[in-house]
Amino acid sequence: MSTYYTKEHEWLRIEGDEVVVGITQHAADELGELVFVEGKDAGTEVAQGDSVAVVESVKAASDIYAPVGGTVTAFNDALSEDPSLINRAPEADGWIVRMKMADKAQLDDLLDAAAYAALLA
Protein backbone atom coordinates (compact mmCIF):
# COMPACT_ATOMS: atom_id res chain seq x y z
CA MET A 1 0.00 0.00 0.00
CA SER A 2 1.46 3.35 -1.04
CA THR A 3 0.19 6.66 0.31
CA TYR A 4 0.64 10.02 -1.41
CA TYR A 5 -0.27 13.55 -0.32
CA THR A 6 -1.18 16.88 -1.92
CA LYS A 7 -0.13 20.36 -0.87
CA GLU A 8 -3.86 20.99 -0.25
CA HIS A 9 -3.85 18.25 2.45
CA GLU A 10 -5.62 15.41 0.66
CA TRP A 11 -4.18 11.92 0.79
CA LEU A 12 -4.39 9.08 -1.72
CA ARG A 13 -3.73 5.42 -0.95
CA ILE A 14 -3.39 2.78 -3.64
CA GLU A 15 -5.43 -0.34 -2.85
CA GLY A 16 -5.37 -2.90 -5.63
CA ASP A 17 -6.66 -1.33 -8.84
CA GLU A 18 -8.33 1.55 -7.01
CA VAL A 19 -7.23 4.56 -5.01
CA VAL A 20 -8.81 5.73 -1.78
CA VAL A 21 -8.96 9.50 -1.16
CA GLY A 22 -9.43 11.49 2.02
CA ILE A 23 -8.07 14.44 3.96
CA THR A 24 -5.10 14.43 6.29
CA GLN A 25 -5.16 14.75 10.06
CA HIS A 26 -3.79 18.28 9.62
CA ALA A 27 -6.75 19.24 7.39
CA ALA A 28 -9.25 17.63 9.75
CA ASP A 29 -7.76 19.54 12.69
CA GLU A 30 -7.84 22.83 10.75
CA LEU A 31 -11.46 22.36 9.67
CA GLY A 32 -12.72 21.50 13.14
CA GLU A 33 -15.79 19.39 13.84
CA LEU A 34 -17.32 18.20 10.58
CA VAL A 35 -21.11 18.29 10.39
CA PHE A 36 -21.79 17.40 6.72
CA VAL A 37 -20.04 15.54 3.89
CA GLU A 38 -21.25 15.10 0.32
CA GLY A 39 -19.25 13.22 -2.30
CA LYS A 40 -19.55 12.62 -6.01
CA ASP A 41 -21.65 9.64 -7.09
CA ALA A 42 -20.11 6.42 -8.37
CA GLY A 43 -19.51 6.66 -12.10
CA THR A 44 -18.60 10.37 -12.00
CA GLU A 45 -15.46 11.10 -13.99
CA VAL A 46 -13.15 13.75 -12.54
CA ALA A 47 -9.94 15.35 -13.69
CA GLN A 48 -6.98 15.84 -11.39
CA GLY A 49 -7.80 18.84 -9.20
CA ASP A 50 -11.58 18.61 -9.64
CA SER A 51 -13.77 18.61 -6.55
CA VAL A 52 -14.77 15.08 -5.45
CA ALA A 53 -16.55 16.11 -2.26
CA VAL A 54 -17.64 19.00 -0.07
CA VAL A 55 -17.17 18.97 3.68
CA GLU A 56 -18.79 21.42 6.07
CA SER A 57 -17.58 22.09 9.58
CA VAL A 58 -18.71 24.40 12.32
CA LYS A 59 -16.06 26.79 10.91
CA ALA A 60 -16.39 26.61 7.11
CA ALA A 61 -17.18 24.60 4.00
CA SER A 62 -14.37 23.22 1.86
CA ASP A 63 -14.02 21.31 -1.38
CA ILE A 64 -11.98 18.12 -1.39
CA TYR A 65 -10.02 17.80 -4.63
CA ALA A 66 -9.06 14.70 -6.61
CA PRO A 67 -5.31 14.09 -6.27
CA VAL A 68 -5.50 12.23 -9.61
CA GLY A 69 -8.03 12.01 -12.38
CA GLY A 70 -10.31 9.02 -12.81
CA THR A 71 -13.76 7.63 -12.12
CA VAL A 72 -15.37 7.68 -8.70
CA THR A 73 -16.31 4.12 -7.73
CA ALA A 74 -17.70 4.73 -4.24
CA PHE A 75 -18.48 7.36 -1.62
CA ASN A 76 -17.99 6.42 2.03
CA ASP A 77 -21.67 6.18 2.99
CA ALA A 78 -20.75 6.02 6.69
CA LEU A 79 -19.93 9.73 6.46
CA SER A 80 -23.56 10.59 5.66
CA GLU A 81 -24.57 9.30 9.09
CA ASP A 82 -21.44 10.38 10.97
CA PRO A 83 -19.34 13.13 9.31
CA SER A 84 -17.16 13.36 12.42
CA LEU A 85 -15.68 9.98 11.47
CA ILE A 86 -13.28 12.08 9.40
CA ASN A 87 -12.21 13.98 12.54
CA ARG A 88 -11.64 10.75 14.47
CA ALA A 89 -9.90 8.71 11.76
CA PRO A 90 -9.18 10.89 8.69
CA GLU A 91 -6.59 8.54 7.18
CA ALA A 92 -8.44 5.30 7.97
CA ASP A 93 -12.22 4.80 8.36
CA GLY A 94 -12.80 8.47 7.49
CA TRP A 95 -11.85 8.04 3.82
CA ILE A 96 -14.10 9.99 1.45
CA VAL A 97 -14.13 8.41 -2.04
CA ARG A 98 -12.69 5.47 -3.95
CA MET A 99 -11.63 5.94 -7.56
CA LYS A 100 -10.27 4.13 -10.58
CA MET A 101 -7.16 6.12 -11.51
CA ALA A 102 -6.96 7.21 -15.15
CA ASP A 103 -3.21 7.94 -15.39
CA LYS A 104 -0.62 6.60 -12.94
CA ALA A 105 1.84 9.23 -14.19
CA GLN A 106 -0.19 11.79 -12.16
CA LEU A 107 1.23 10.21 -8.99
CA ASP A 108 4.48 12.02 -9.89
CA ASP A 109 2.71 15.31 -9.05
CA LEU A 110 2.05 14.19 -5.44
CA LEU A 111 4.15 14.21 -2.28
CA ASP A 112 5.46 11.21 -0.37
CA ALA A 113 5.17 11.07 3.42
CA ALA A 114 8.55 12.72 4.02
CA ALA A 115 7.82 15.60 1.63
CA TYR A 116 4.38 16.12 3.20
CA ALA A 117 5.89 16.16 6.70
CA ALA A 118 8.42 18.75 5.49
CA LEU A 119 5.55 20.87 4.11
CA LEU A 120 3.95 20.94 7.57
CA ALA A 121 7.20 21.73 9.37
CSV table of N, CA and C in Angstrom, one decimal:
chain,number,residue,atom,x,y,z
A,1,MET,N,0.8,-1.2,0.0
A,1,MET,CA,0.0,0.0,0.0
A,1,MET,C,0.9,1.2,0.0
A,2,SER,N,0.7,2.1,-1.0
A,2,SER,CA,1.5,3.3,-1.0
A,2,SER,C,0.5,4.5,-0.8
A,3,THR,N,1.0,5.5,0.0
A,3,THR,CA,0.2,6.7,0.3
A,3,THR,C,0.9,7.9,-0.2
A,4,TYR,N,0.1,8.8,-0.9
A,4,TYR,CA,0.6,10.0,-1.4
A,4,TYR,C,-0.2,11.2,-0.8
A,5,TYR,N,0.4,12.4,-0.9
A,5,TYR,CA,-0.3,13.6,-0.3
A,5,TYR,C,-0.2,14.7,-1.3
A,6,THR,N,-1.2,15.7,-1.1
A,6,THR,CA,-1.2,16.9,-1.9
A,6,THR,C,-0.8,18.1,-1.0
A,7,LYS,N,-0.4,19.1,-1.6
A,7,LYS,CA,-0.1,20.4,-0.9
A,7,LYS,C,-1.4,20.9,-0.3
A,8,GLU,N,-2.6,20.5,-0.8
A,8,GLU,CA,-3.9,21.0,-0.2
A,8,GLU,C,-4.4,20.1,0.9
A,9,HIS,N,-3.6,19.1,1.3
A,9,HIS,CA,-3.9,18.2,2.5
A,9,HIS,C,-4.8,17.1,2.2
A,10,GLU,N,-4.9,16.7,0.9
A,10,GLU,CA,-5.6,15.4,0.7
A,10,GLU,C,-4.6,14.3,0.7
A,11,TRP,N,-5.0,13.1,0.9
A,11,TRP,CA,-4.2,11.9,0.8
A,11,TRP,C,-4.8,11.0,-0.2
A,12,LEU,N,-4.0,10.1,-0.8
A,12,LEU,CA,-4.4,9.1,-1.7
A,12,LEU,C,-3.6,7.8,-1.4
A,13,ARG,N,-4.4,6.7,-1.2
A,13,ARG,CA,-3.7,5.4,-0.9
A,13,ARG,C,-4.1,4.5,-2.1
A,14,ILE,N,-3.1,3.8,-2.6
A,14,ILE,CA,-3.4,2.8,-3.6
A,14,ILE,C,-3.8,1.5,-3.0
A,15,GLU,N,-4.9,0.9,-3.4
A,15,GLU,CA,-5.4,-0.3,-2.8
A,15,GLU,C,-5.9,-1.2,-4.0
A,16,GLY,N,-5.0,-2.1,-4.5
A,16,GLY,CA,-5.4,-2.9,-5.6
A,16,GLY,C,-5.4,-2.0,-6.9
A,17,ASP,N,-6.5,-2.1,-7.6
A,17,ASP,CA,-6.7,-1.3,-8.8
A,17,ASP,C,-7.4,0.0,-8.6
A,18,GLU,N,-7.6,0.3,-7.3
A,18,GLU,CA,-8.3,1.6,-7.0
A,18,GLU,C,-7.4,2.4,-6.1
A,19,VAL,N,-7.9,3.7,-6.0
A,19,VAL,CA,-7.2,4.6,-5.0
A,19,VAL,C,-8.3,5.0,-4.1
A,20,VAL,N,-7.9,5.2,-2.8
A,20,VAL,CA,-8.8,5.7,-1.8
A,20,VAL,C,-8.3,7.1,-1.5
A,21,VAL,N,-9.3,8.1,-1.3
A,21,VAL,CA,-9.0,9.5,-1.2
A,21,VAL,C,-9.6,10.0,0.1
A,22,GLY,N,-8.9,10.8,0.8
A,22,GLY,CA,-9.4,11.5,2.0
A,22,GLY,C,-8.6,12.7,2.3
A,23,ILE,N,-8.8,13.3,3.5
A,23,ILE,CA,-8.1,14.4,4.0
A,23,ILE,C,-7.2,14.0,5.1
A,24,THR,N,-6.1,14.8,5.3
A,24,THR,CA,-5.1,14.4,6.3
A,24,THR,C,-5.6,14.9,7.7
A,25,GLN,N,-4.9,14.4,8.7
A,25,GLN,CA,-5.2,14.7,10.1
A,25,GLN,C,-5.0,16.3,10.2
A,26,HIS,N,-4.0,16.8,9.6
A,26,HIS,CA,-3.8,18.3,9.6
A,26,HIS,C,-5.0,19.0,9.1
A,27,ALA,N,-5.6,18.6,8.0
A,27,ALA,CA,-6.7,19.2,7.4
A,27,ALA,C,-7.9,19.1,8.3
A,28,ALA,N,-8.1,17.9,8.8
A,28,ALA,CA,-9.2,17.6,9.7
A,28,ALA,C,-9.2,18.5,11.0
A,29,ASP,N,-8.0,18.7,11.5
A,29,ASP,CA,-7.8,19.5,12.7
A,29,ASP,C,-8.1,21.0,12.4
A,30,GLU,N,-7.6,21.4,11.2
A,30,GLU,CA,-7.8,22.8,10.8
A,30,GLU,C,-9.3,23.1,10.5
A,31,LEU,N,-10.0,22.2,10.0
A,31,LEU,CA,-11.5,22.4,9.7
A,31,LEU,C,-12.3,22.4,10.9
A,32,GLY,N,-11.9,21.6,11.9
A,32,GLY,CA,-12.7,21.5,13.1
A,32,GLY,C,-13.8,20.4,13.0
A,33,GLU,N,-14.8,20.4,13.8
A,33,GLU,CA,-15.8,19.4,13.8
A,33,GLU,C,-16.6,19.4,12.6
A,34,LEU,N,-16.6,18.3,11.8
A,34,LEU,CA,-17.3,18.2,10.6
A,34,LEU,C,-18.8,17.8,10.9
A,35,VAL,N,-19.7,18.5,10.2
A,35,VAL,CA,-21.1,18.3,10.4
A,35,VAL,C,-21.8,17.8,9.1
A,36,PHE,N,-21.2,17.8,8.0
A,36,PHE,CA,-21.8,17.4,6.7
A,36,PHE,C,-20.7,17.0,5.7
A,37,VAL,N,-20.9,16.0,5.0
A,37,VAL,CA,-20.0,15.5,3.9
A,37,VAL,C,-20.9,15.1,2.7
A,38,GLU,N,-20.6,15.6,1.5
A,38,GLU,CA,-21.3,15.1,0.3
A,38,GLU,C,-20.2,14.8,-0.7
A,39,GLY,N,-20.2,13.6,-1.3
A,39,GLY,CA,-19.2,13.2,-2.3
A,39,GLY,C,-19.9,13.0,-3.6
A,40,LYS,N,-19.1,12.9,-4.7
A,40,LYS,CA,-19.6,12.6,-6.0
A,40,LYS,C,-20.1,11.2,-6.1
A,41,ASP,N,-21.1,11.0,-6.9
A,41,ASP,CA,-21.6,9.6,-7.1
A,41,ASP,C,-20.7,8.7,-7.9
A,42,ALA,N,-20.8,7.4,-7.6
A,42,ALA,CA,-20.1,6.4,-8.4
A,42,ALA,C,-20.4,6.6,-9.9
A,43,GLY,N,-19.4,6.5,-10.7
A,43,GLY,CA,-19.5,6.7,-12.1
A,43,GLY,C,-19.1,8.1,-12.6
A,44,THR,N,-19.0,9.0,-11.6
A,44,THR,CA,-18.6,10.4,-12.0
A,44,THR,C,-17.1,10.4,-12.4
A,45,GLU,N,-16.9,10.9,-13.6
A,45,GLU,CA,-15.5,11.1,-14.0
A,45,GLU,C,-15.0,12.5,-13.6
A,46,VAL,N,-13.7,12.5,-13.0
A,46,VAL,CA,-13.1,13.7,-12.5
A,46,VAL,C,-11.7,13.9,-13.1
A,47,ALA,N,-11.3,15.1,-13.3
A,47,ALA,CA,-9.9,15.4,-13.7
A,47,ALA,C,-9.1,15.6,-12.4
A,48,GLN,N,-7.8,15.5,-12.5
A,48,GLN,CA,-7.0,15.8,-11.4
A,48,GLN,C,-7.3,17.3,-11.0
A,49,GLY,N,-7.5,17.5,-9.7
A,49,GLY,CA,-7.8,18.8,-9.2
A,49,GLY,C,-9.3,19.2,-9.1
A,50,ASP,N,-10.1,18.4,-9.7
A,50,ASP,CA,-11.6,18.6,-9.6
A,50,ASP,C,-12.1,18.3,-8.2
A,51,SER,N,-13.2,18.9,-7.8
A,51,SER,CA,-13.8,18.6,-6.5
A,51,SER,C,-14.4,17.2,-6.6
A,52,VAL,N,-14.1,16.4,-5.6
A,52,VAL,CA,-14.8,15.1,-5.5
A,52,VAL,C,-15.7,15.0,-4.3
A,53,ALA,N,-15.7,16.1,-3.4
A,53,ALA,CA,-16.5,16.1,-2.3
A,53,ALA,C,-16.5,17.5,-1.7
A,54,VAL,N,-17.6,17.8,-0.9
A,54,VAL,CA,-17.6,19.0,-0.1
A,54,VAL,C,-17.8,18.6,1.4
A,55,VAL,N,-17.0,19.2,2.3
A,55,VAL,CA,-17.2,19.0,3.7
A,55,VAL,C,-17.5,20.3,4.3
A,56,GLU,N,-18.4,20.2,5.3
A,56,GLU,CA,-18.8,21.4,6.1
A,56,GLU,C,-18.5,21.2,7.5
A,57,SER,N,-17.9,22.2,8.2
A,57,SER,CA,-17.6,22.1,9.6
A,57,SER,C,-18.3,23.2,10.3
A,58,VAL,N,-18.1,23.3,11.6
A,58,VAL,CA,-18.7,24.4,12.3
A,58,VAL,C,-18.0,25.7,11.9
A,59,LYS,N,-16.8,25.6,11.3
A,59,LYS,CA,-16.1,26.8,10.9
A,59,LYS,C,-16.3,27.2,9.5
A,60,ALA,N,-16.4,26.3,8.5
A,60,ALA,CA,-16.4,26.6,7.1
A,60,ALA,C,-16.8,25.4,6.3
A,61,ALA,N,-17.0,25.7,5.0
A,61,ALA,CA,-17.2,24.6,4.0
A,61,ALA,C,-15.9,24.6,3.1
A,62,SER,N,-15.6,23.4,2.7
A,62,SER,CA,-14.4,23.2,1.9
A,62,SER,C,-14.6,22.1,0.8
A,63,ASP,N,-14.0,22.4,-0.4
A,63,ASP,CA,-14.0,21.3,-1.4
A,63,ASP,C,-12.9,20.4,-1.1
A,64,ILE,N,-13.0,19.1,-1.4
A,64,ILE,CA,-12.0,18.1,-1.4
A,64,ILE,C,-11.7,17.8,-2.9
A,65,TYR,N,-10.4,17.9,-3.2
A,65,TYR,CA,-10.0,17.8,-4.6
A,65,TYR,C,-9.4,16.4,-4.9
A,66,ALA,N,-9.6,16.0,-6.2
A,66,ALA,CA,-9.1,14.7,-6.6
A,66,ALA,C,-7.5,14.8,-6.8
A,67,PRO,N,-6.8,14.0,-6.1
A,67,PRO,CA,-5.3,14.1,-6.3
A,67,PRO,C,-4.9,13.6,-7.7
A,68,VAL,N,-5.7,12.7,-8.3
A,68,VAL,CA,-5.5,12.2,-9.6
A,68,VAL,C,-6.9,12.2,-10.3
A,69,GLY,N,-6.8,12.1,-11.6
A,69,GLY,CA,-8.0,12.0,-12.4
A,69,GLY,C,-8.5,10.6,-12.4
A,70,GLY,N,-9.8,10.4,-12.7
A,70,GLY,CA,-10.3,9.0,-12.8
A,70,GLY,C,-11.8,9.0,-12.6
A,71,THR,N,-12.3,7.8,-12.3
A,71,THR,CA,-13.8,7.6,-12.1
A,71,THR,C,-14.0,7.3,-10.7
A,72,VAL,N,-15.0,8.0,-10.1
A,72,VAL,CA,-15.4,7.7,-8.7
A,72,VAL,C,-16.1,6.3,-8.7
A,73,THR,N,-15.7,5.4,-7.8
A,73,THR,CA,-16.3,4.1,-7.7
A,73,THR,C,-17.2,4.0,-6.5
A,74,ALA,N,-16.9,4.8,-5.5
A,74,ALA,CA,-17.7,4.7,-4.2
A,74,ALA,C,-17.5,6.0,-3.4
A,75,PHE,N,-18.5,6.3,-2.7
A,75,PHE,CA,-18.5,7.4,-1.6
A,75,PHE,C,-18.6,6.6,-0.3
A,76,ASN,N,-17.9,7.1,0.7
A,76,ASN,CA,-18.0,6.4,2.0
A,76,ASN,C,-19.3,6.8,2.7
A,77,ASP,N,-20.3,5.9,2.5
A,77,ASP,CA,-21.7,6.2,3.0
A,77,ASP,C,-21.7,6.4,4.5
A,78,ALA,N,-20.8,5.8,5.2
A,78,ALA,CA,-20.7,6.0,6.7
A,78,ALA,C,-20.6,7.5,7.1
A,79,LEU,N,-20.1,8.3,6.2
A,79,LEU,CA,-19.9,9.7,6.5
A,79,LEU,C,-21.3,10.5,6.4
A,80,SER,N,-22.2,10.0,5.7
A,80,SER,CA,-23.6,10.6,5.7
A,80,SER,C,-24.2,10.6,7.0
A,81,GLU,N,-24.0,9.5,7.7
A,81,GLU,CA,-24.6,9.3,9.1
A,81,GLU,C,-23.7,10.0,10.2
A,82,ASP,N,-22.4,9.9,9.9
A,82,ASP,CA,-21.4,10.4,11.0
A,82,ASP,C,-20.2,11.1,10.3
A,83,PRO,N,-20.4,12.4,9.9
A,83,PRO,CA,-19.3,13.1,9.3
A,83,PRO,C,-18.1,13.3,10.2
A,84,SER,N,-18.3,13.2,11.5
A,84,SER,CA,-17.2,13.4,12.4
A,84,SER,C,-16.2,12.2,12.4
A,85,LEU,N,-16.6,11.1,11.7
A,85,LEU,CA,-15.7,10.0,11.5
A,85,LEU,C,-14.4,10.5,10.8
A,86,ILE,N,-14.5,11.5,10.0
A,86,ILE,CA,-13.3,12.1,9.4
A,86,ILE,C,-12.4,12.7,10.5
A,87,ASN,N,-13.0,13.4,11.5
A,87,ASN,CA,-12.2,14.0,12.5
A,87,ASN,C,-11.5,12.9,13.4
A,88,ARG,N,-12.2,11.8,13.6
A,88,ARG,CA,-11.6,10.7,14.5
A,88,ARG,C,-10.6,9.9,13.8
A,89,ALA,N,-10.8,9.6,12.5
A,89,ALA,CA,-9.9,8.7,11.8
A,89,ALA,C,-9.8,9.1,10.3
A,90,PRO,N,-9.2,10.3,10.1
A,90,PRO,CA,-9.2,10.9,8.7
A,90,PRO,C,-8.4,10.0,7.7
A,91,GLU,N,-7.4,9.3,8.1
A,91,GLU,CA,-6.6,8.5,7.2
A,91,GLU,C,-6.9,7.0,7.3
A,92,ALA,N,-8.0,6.7,7.9
A,92,ALA,CA,-8.4,5.3,8.0
A,92,ALA,C,-9.9,5.2,7.6
A,93,ASP,N,-10.8,5.0,8.6
A,93,ASP,CA,-12.2,4.8,8.4
A,93,ASP,C,-12.9,6.1,7.8
A,94,GLY,N,-12.2,7.2,8.0
A,94,GLY,CA,-12.8,8.5,7.5
A,94,GLY,C,-12.5,8.8,6.0
A,95,TRP,N,-12.1,7.8,5.2
A,95,TRP,CA,-11.8,8.0,3.8
A,95,TRP,C,-13.1,8.6,3.2
A,96,ILE,N,-13.0,9.3,2.1
A,96,ILE,CA,-14.1,10.0,1.4
A,96,ILE,C,-14.6,9.3,0.2
A,97,VAL,N,-13.7,9.1,-0.8
A,97,VAL,CA,-14.1,8.4,-2.0
A,97,VAL,C,-13.1,7.4,-2.5
A,98,ARG,N,-13.6,6.4,-3.2
A,98,ARG,CA,-12.7,5.5,-3.9
A,98,ARG,C,-12.8,5.8,-5.4
A,99,MET,N,-11.7,5.6,-6.1
A,99,MET,CA,-11.6,5.9,-7.6
A,99,MET,C,-10.8,4.9,-8.3
A,100,LYS,N,-11.1,4.8,-9.6
A,100,LYS,CA,-10.3,4.1,-10.6
A,100,LYS,C,-9.4,5.2,-11.2
A,101,MET,N,-8.1,5.1,-11.0
A,101,MET,CA,-7.2,6.1,-11.5
A,101,MET,C,-7.0,6.0,-13.0
A,102,ALA,N,-7.1,7.2,-13.7
A,102,ALA,CA,-7.0,7.2,-15.2
A,102,ALA,C,-5.5,7.2,-15.6
A,103,ASP,N,-4.6,7.8,-14.9
A,103,ASP,CA,-3.2,7.9,-15.4
A,103,ASP,C,-2.2,7.9,-14.2
A,104,LYS,N,-1.6,6.8,-14.1
A,104,LYS,CA,-0.6,6.6,-12.9
A,104,LYS,C,0.5,7.6,-13.0
A,105,ALA,N,0.8,8.2,-14.1
A,105,ALA,CA,1.8,9.2,-14.2
A,105,ALA,C,1.5,10.4,-13.3
A,106,GLN,N,0.2,10.7,-13.0
A,106,GLN,CA,-0.2,11.8,-12.2
A,106,GLN,C,0.3,11.6,-10.7
A,107,LEU,N,0.7,10.4,-10.3
A,107,LEU,CA,1.2,10.2,-9.0
A,107,LEU,C,2.5,11.0,-8.8
A,108,ASP,N,3.2,11.3,-9.9
A,108,ASP,CA,4.5,12.0,-9.9
A,108,ASP,C,4.3,13.4,-9.4
A,109,ASP,N,3.0,13.9,-9.5
A,109,ASP,CA,2.7,15.3,-9.0
A,109,ASP,C,2.5,15.4,-7.5
A,110,LEU,N,2.4,14.2,-6.9
A,110,LEU,CA,2.1,14.2,-5.4
A,110,LEU,C,3.3,14.1,-4.6
A,111,LEU,N,3.1,14.3,-3.3
A,111,LEU,CA,4.2,14.2,-2.3
A,111,LEU,C,4.2,12.9,-1.6
A,112,ASP,N,5.4,12.4,-1.2
A,112,ASP,CA,5.5,11.2,-0.4
A,112,ASP,C,5.4,11.7,1.1
A,113,ALA,N,5.4,10.7,2.0
A,113,ALA,CA,5.2,11.1,3.4
A,113,ALA,C,6.2,12.0,3.9
A,114,ALA,N,7.5,11.8,3.5
A,114,ALA,CA,8.5,12.7,4.0
A,114,ALA,C,8.4,14.1,3.5
A,115,ALA,N,8.0,14.3,2.2
A,115,ALA,CA,7.8,15.6,1.6
A,115,ALA,C,6.6,16.3,2.3
A,116,TYR,N,5.6,15.5,2.6
A,116,TYR,CA,4.4,16.1,3.2
A,116,TYR,C,4.7,16.6,4.6
A,117,ALA,N,5.5,15.8,5.3
A,117,ALA,CA,5.9,16.2,6.7
A,117,ALA,C,6.7,17.4,6.7
A,118,ALA,N,7.6,17.6,5.6
A,118,ALA,CA,8.4,18.8,5.5
A,118,ALA,C,7.5,20.0,5.2
A,119,LEU,N,6.5,19.8,4.4
A,119,LEU,CA,5.6,20.9,4.1
A,119,LEU,C,4.9,21.4,5.4
A,120,LEU,N,4.6,20.5,6.3
A,120,LEU,CA,3.9,20.9,7.6
A,120,LEU,C,4.9,21.6,8.6
A,121,ALA,N,6.2,21.3,8.4
A,121,ALA,CA,7.2,21.7,9.4
A,121,ALA,C,7.4,23.2,9.3
